[in-house]
XYZ file of C-alpha atoms in Angstrom:
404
model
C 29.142 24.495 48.458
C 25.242 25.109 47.641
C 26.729 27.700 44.498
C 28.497 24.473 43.623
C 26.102 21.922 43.243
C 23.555 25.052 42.272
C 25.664 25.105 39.358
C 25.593 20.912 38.700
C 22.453 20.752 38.828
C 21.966 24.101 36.198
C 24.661 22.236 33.761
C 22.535 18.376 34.308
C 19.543 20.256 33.622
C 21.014 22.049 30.426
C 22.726 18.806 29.129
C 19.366 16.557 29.584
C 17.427 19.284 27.729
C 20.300 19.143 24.829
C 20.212 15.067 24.591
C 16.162 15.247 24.128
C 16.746 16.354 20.548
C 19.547 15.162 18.743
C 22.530 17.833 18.736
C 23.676 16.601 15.476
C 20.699 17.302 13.962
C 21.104 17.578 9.647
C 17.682 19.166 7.749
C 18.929 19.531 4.339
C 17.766 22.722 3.050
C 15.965 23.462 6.562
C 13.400 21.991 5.468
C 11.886 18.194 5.088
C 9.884 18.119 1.531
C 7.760 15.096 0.125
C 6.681 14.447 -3.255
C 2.912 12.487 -3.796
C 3.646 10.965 -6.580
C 0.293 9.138 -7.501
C -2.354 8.617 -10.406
C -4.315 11.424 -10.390
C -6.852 11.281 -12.966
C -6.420 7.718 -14.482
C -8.053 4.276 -13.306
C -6.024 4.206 -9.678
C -7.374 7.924 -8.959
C -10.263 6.621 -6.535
C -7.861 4.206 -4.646
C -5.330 6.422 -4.541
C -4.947 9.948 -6.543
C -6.101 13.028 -4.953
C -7.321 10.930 -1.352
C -3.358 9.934 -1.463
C -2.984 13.673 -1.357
C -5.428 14.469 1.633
C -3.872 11.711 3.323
C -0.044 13.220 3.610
C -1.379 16.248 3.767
C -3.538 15.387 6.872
C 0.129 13.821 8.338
C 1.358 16.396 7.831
C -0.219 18.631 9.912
C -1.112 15.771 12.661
C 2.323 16.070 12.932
C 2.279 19.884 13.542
C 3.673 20.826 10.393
C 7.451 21.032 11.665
C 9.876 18.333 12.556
C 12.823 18.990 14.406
C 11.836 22.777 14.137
C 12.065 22.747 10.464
C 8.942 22.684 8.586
C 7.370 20.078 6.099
C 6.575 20.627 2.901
C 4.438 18.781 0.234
C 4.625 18.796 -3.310
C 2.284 15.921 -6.201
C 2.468 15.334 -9.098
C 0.687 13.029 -11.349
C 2.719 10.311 -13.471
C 0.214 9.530 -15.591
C 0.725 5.862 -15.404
C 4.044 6.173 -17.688
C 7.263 4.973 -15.951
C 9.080 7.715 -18.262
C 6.689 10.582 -17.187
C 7.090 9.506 -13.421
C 10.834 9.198 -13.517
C 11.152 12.600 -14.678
C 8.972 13.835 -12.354
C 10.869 12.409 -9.465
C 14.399 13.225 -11.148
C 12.876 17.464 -11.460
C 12.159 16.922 -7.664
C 15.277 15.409 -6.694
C 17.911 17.766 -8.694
C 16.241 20.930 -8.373
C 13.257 21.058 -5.865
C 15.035 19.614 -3.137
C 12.398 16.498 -2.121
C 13.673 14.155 0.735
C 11.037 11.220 -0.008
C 8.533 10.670 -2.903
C 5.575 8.443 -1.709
C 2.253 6.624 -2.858
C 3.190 5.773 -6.549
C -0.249 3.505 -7.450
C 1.434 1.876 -10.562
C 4.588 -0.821 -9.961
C 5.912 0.295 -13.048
C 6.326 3.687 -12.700
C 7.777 2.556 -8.643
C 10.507 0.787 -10.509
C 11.352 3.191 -12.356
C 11.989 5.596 -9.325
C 13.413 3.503 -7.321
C 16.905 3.362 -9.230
C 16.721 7.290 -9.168
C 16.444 7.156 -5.395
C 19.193 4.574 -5.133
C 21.178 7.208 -7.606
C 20.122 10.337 -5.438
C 20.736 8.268 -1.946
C 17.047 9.027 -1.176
C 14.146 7.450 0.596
C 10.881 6.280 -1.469
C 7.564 4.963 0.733
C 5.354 2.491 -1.625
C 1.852 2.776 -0.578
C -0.250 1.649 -3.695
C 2.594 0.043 -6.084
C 1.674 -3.830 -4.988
C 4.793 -5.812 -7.158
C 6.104 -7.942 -4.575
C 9.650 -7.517 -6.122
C 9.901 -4.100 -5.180
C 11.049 -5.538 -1.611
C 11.690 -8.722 -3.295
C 14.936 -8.534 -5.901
C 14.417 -4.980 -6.192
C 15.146 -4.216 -2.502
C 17.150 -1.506 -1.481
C 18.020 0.788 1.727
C 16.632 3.601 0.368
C 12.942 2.059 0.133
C 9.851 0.580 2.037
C 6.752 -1.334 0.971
C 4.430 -0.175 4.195
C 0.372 -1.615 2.780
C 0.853 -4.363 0.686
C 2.277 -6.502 -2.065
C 0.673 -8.637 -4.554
C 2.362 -12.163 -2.394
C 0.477 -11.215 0.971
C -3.151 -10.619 -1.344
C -2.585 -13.307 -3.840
C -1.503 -15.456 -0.264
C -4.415 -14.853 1.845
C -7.132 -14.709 -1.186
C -6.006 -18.414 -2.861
C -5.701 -20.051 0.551
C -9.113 -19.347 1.577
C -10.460 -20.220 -1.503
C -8.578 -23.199 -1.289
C -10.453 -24.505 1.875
C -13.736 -23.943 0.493
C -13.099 -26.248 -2.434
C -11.693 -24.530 -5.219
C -8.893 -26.278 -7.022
C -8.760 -25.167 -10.809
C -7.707 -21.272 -11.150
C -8.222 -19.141 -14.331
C -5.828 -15.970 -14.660
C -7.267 -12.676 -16.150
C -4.147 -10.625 -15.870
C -3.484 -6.979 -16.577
C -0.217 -6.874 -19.078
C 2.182 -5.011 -16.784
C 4.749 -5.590 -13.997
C 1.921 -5.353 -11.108
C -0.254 -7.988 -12.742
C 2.547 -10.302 -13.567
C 3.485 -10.026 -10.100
C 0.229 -10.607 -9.011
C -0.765 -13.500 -11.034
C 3.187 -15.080 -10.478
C 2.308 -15.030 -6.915
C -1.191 -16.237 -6.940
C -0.381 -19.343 -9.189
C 2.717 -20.435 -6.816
C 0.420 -20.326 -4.119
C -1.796 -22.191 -6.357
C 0.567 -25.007 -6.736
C 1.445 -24.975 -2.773
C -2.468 -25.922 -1.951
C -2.532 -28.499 -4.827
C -4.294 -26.673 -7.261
C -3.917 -26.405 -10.884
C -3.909 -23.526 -13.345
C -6.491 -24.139 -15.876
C -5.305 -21.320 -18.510
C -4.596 -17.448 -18.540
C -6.001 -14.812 -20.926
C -3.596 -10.732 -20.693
C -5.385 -7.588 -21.292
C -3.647 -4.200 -21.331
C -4.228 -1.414 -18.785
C -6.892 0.302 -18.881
C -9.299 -1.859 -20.628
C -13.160 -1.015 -21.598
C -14.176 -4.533 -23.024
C -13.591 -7.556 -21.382
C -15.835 -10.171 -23.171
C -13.314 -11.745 -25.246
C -11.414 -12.164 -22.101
C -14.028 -13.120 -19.665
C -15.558 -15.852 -22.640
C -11.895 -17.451 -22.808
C -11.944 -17.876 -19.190
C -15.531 -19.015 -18.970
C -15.240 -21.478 -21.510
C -12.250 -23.260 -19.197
C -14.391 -24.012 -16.469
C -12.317 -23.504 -14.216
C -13.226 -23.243 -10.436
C -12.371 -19.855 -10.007
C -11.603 -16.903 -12.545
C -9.421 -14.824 -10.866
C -9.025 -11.050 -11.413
C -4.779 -10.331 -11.444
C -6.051 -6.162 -12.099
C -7.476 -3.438 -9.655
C -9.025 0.105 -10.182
C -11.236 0.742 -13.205
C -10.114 -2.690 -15.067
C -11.265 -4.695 -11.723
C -14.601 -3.119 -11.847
C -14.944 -3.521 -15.512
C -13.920 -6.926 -15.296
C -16.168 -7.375 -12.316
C -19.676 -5.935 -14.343
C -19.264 -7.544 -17.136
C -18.478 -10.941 -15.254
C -22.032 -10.748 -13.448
C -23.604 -9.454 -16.832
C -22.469 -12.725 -18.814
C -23.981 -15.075 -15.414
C -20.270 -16.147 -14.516
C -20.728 -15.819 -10.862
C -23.473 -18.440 -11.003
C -21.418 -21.028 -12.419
C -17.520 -19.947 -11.704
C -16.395 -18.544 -8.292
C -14.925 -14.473 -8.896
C -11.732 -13.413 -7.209
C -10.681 -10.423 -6.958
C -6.916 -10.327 -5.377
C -6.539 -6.335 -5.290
C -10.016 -4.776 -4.695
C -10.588 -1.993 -2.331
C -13.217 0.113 -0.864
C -13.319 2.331 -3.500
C -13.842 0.148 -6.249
C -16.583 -2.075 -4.907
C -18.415 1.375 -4.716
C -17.875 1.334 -8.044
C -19.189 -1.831 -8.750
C -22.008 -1.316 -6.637
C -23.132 -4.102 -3.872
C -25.331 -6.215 -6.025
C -22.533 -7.335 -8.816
C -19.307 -7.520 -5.852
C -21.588 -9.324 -3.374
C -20.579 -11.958 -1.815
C -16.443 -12.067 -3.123
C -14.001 -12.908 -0.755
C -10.810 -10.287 -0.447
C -7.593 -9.531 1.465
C -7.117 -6.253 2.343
C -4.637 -4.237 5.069
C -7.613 -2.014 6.171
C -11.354 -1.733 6.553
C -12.259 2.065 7.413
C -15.123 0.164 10.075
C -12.569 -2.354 11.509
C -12.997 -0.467 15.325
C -12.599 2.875 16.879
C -9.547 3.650 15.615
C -9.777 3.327 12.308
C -13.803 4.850 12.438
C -12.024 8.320 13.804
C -9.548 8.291 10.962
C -12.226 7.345 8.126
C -14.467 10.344 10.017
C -11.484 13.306 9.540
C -10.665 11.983 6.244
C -13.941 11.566 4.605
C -14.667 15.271 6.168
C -12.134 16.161 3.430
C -12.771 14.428 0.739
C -16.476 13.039 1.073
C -15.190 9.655 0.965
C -14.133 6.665 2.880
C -10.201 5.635 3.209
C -9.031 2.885 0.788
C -6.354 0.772 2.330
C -3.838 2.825 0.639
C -4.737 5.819 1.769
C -4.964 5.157 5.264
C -1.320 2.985 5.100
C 0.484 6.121 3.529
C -0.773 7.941 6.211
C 0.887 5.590 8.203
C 3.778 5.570 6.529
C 4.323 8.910 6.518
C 3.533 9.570 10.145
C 6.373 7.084 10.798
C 9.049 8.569 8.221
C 8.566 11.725 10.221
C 9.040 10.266 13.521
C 11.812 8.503 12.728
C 13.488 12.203 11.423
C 12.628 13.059 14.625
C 14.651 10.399 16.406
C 17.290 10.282 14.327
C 18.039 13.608 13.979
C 18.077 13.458 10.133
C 16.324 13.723 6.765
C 19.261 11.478 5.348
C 17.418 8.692 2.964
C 18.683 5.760 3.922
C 19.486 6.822 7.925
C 15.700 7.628 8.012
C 14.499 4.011 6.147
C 17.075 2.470 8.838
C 15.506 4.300 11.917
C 12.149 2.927 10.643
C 13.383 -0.400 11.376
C 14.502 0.027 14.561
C 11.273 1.495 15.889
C 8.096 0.236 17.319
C 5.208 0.546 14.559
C 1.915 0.267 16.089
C -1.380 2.486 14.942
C -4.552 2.760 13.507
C -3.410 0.988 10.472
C -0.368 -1.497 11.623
C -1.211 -3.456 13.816
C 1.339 -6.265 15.346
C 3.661 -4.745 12.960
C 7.778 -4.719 12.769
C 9.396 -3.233 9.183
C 11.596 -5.901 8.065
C 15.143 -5.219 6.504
C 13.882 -5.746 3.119
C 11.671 -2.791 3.780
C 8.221 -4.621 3.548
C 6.481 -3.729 6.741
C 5.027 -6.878 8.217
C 1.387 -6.340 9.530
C -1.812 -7.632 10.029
C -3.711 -8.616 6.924
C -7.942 -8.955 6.773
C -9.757 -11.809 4.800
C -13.237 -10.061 4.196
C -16.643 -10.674 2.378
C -18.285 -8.259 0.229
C -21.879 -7.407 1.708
C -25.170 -8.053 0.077
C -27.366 -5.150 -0.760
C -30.028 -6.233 2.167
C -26.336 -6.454 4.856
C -25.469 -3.183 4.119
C -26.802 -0.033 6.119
C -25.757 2.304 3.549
C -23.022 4.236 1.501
C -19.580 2.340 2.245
C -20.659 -0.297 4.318
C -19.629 -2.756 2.601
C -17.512 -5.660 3.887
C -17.421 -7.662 7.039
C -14.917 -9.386 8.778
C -14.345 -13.163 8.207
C -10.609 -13.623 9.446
C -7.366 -11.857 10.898
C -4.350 -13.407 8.940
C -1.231 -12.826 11.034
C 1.306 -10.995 9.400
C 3.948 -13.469 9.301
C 1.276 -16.029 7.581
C 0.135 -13.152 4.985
C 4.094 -12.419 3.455
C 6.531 -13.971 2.053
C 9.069 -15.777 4.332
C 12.421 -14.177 4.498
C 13.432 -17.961 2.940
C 10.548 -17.304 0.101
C 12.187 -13.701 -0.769
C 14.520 -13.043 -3.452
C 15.906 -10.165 -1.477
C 19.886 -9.996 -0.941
C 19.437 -7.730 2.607
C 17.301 -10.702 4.311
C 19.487 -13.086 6.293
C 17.873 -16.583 4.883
């Protein structure tokens, strides 16, 4: 009798040890590889570019470098800001390098343009730093997530403070591409919801040097508020030459997508005092102080919002290879959904079937030069905004995958 349950207890022991990883476990090509596919060198490069980089490859080895006993790999590229160049790119790693995900992307158009590969390939795609709201909007698929941002959650949270300070006419300076149409779209509906009117708009194409003929258009509206629908270099252009023409003493400045990085570029004394949304402040608390601290060890700079959220978004793809027992695309997108999401970046957080992951969002104020303590402190807290106040409604989204 004691052989017999001697050997019970032997075969419990082996099967409990055999459910703790998945038996069906499916690494294709033994080995889990993700493409960086960011700006590297052009006007996103600070927000994004080679910190995007440091920031998977710091998940990577958080994670310990293996999942499911297979090791990760990392390959980036840069797309140059050219849909074309950054579809080929992803279509090389797909057919013949053998990538499982492609992440960061920094420019909506060039996301778009991937994103029907992926669906093609049956792969997965993690947006970080491409903000169009219809990439988890009409362009939703299984194969993709939107983990930081989109341009309805900034343009949301920016107009609706500005709102309850007074502000009713808005003036559009808009970068000419699918981010900045998304951008401005979703500021000037949220316009209309507050009562607000839309006093004019002025485009400029990416990556502009000269803004006065833009910025005397908008001045010469009077509008309340001239709002910036750009980021990266044409936000801090915009932003300079804005102060240099005495705007800000007459005209409020918004800025709906600016980040740590580029108020360093601007330099306290011309951002002071704007109001922003962001996902993440690198001085928030503890945890997000101990990830700023590694990361700026590498790269001699603090975390955009970006950054740190494809960190988190890659730290969670892996996990949920881990529990699913597969680098499958679309298996691995719906695992993400089904787990808990809570870390130094998400915070109340749940990753909706359209694939936007729903988190806290931050209302902030830019820091005068006499706040500040020094390099990168920059913004203060005014407000939390709840994540299901910040997004769209599943009612609001154009999205065929929500249940309305």
């Amino acid at each position: 009798m004691r052989s017999t349950y001697g050997w019970i207890a032997a075969s419990a022991a082996i099967l409990s040890v055999a459910f703790a990883t998945p038996s069906h476990a499916q690494i294709s090509d033994d080995m889990v590889k993700i493409g960086v596919l960011t700006d590297q060198a052009g006007l996103y490069a600070d927000a994004a570019g080679p910190g995007a980089v440091e920031a998977v490859r710091m998940a990577i080895a958080d994670f310990g470098g293996k999942v499911l006993g297979k090791p990760i790999a990392m390959v980036d590229a840069d797309h140059q800001n050219k849909a074309d160049v950054g579809a080929g790119i992803a279509r090389r790693w797909y057919e013949q390098e053998n990538v499982d995900v492609i992440v960061d992307f920094a420019n909506s158009a060039v996301a778009f343009a991937v994103l029907e590969l992926t669906k093609q390939k049956n792969k997965a795609m993690l947006v970080s730093s491409a903000g169009s709201s219809d990439l988890t909007g009409k362009g939703c698929s299984p194969n993709s997530v939107q983990w930081t941002y989109n341009t309805y959650a900034l343009a949301n949270s920016t107009v609706r403070a500005l709102a309850k300070s007074g502000a009713k006419s808005w003036y559009f300076v808009t970068v000419d591409y699918a981010f900045g149409h998304a951008l401005r779209n979703d500021a000037a509906r949220t316009v209309e919801k507050v009562g607000g009117t839309i006093a004019g708009e002025v485009r400029h194409p990416l990556n502009s040097m000269d803004f006065s003929s833009y910025l005397l258009q908008a001045q010469s509206s009077k509008a309340d508020v001239i709002a910036f629908a750009n980021t990266g270099g044409d936000l801090a252009n915009s932003i300079r030459q804005a102060q240099e023409f005495g705007m800000a003493q007459k005209q409020k400045l918004a800025a709906f997508l600016m980040q740590t990085s580029d108020i360093h570029a601007i330099g306290l004394q011309a951002a002071q005092g704007l109001q922003l949304a962001t996902a993440f402040y690198w001085d928030l608390d503890d945890k997000t102080r101990d990830f700023a601290a590694r990361f700026m060890e590498k790269t001699k700079k603090r975390p955009t919002m970006v950054q740190a959220g494809l960190y988190s978004a890659v730290m969670n793809y892996l996990k949920a290879i881990e529990k699913s027992g597969t680098d499958d695309g679309p298996k691995v997108i719906a695992q993400m959904k089904d787990m808990p999401i809570d870390d130094f970046f998400a915070r109340n957080a749940f990753l909706r079937e359209d694939g936007q992951l729903i988190h806290d969002m931050y209302l902030v104020q830019v820091k005068s030069p006499a706040e500040s303590k020094g390099a990168w402190d920059y913004e203060k807290l005014v407000q939390v905004i709840p994540g299901k106040e910040a997004f769209a409604t599943p009612e609001e989204s154009a999205c065929p995958l929500l249940e309305k």
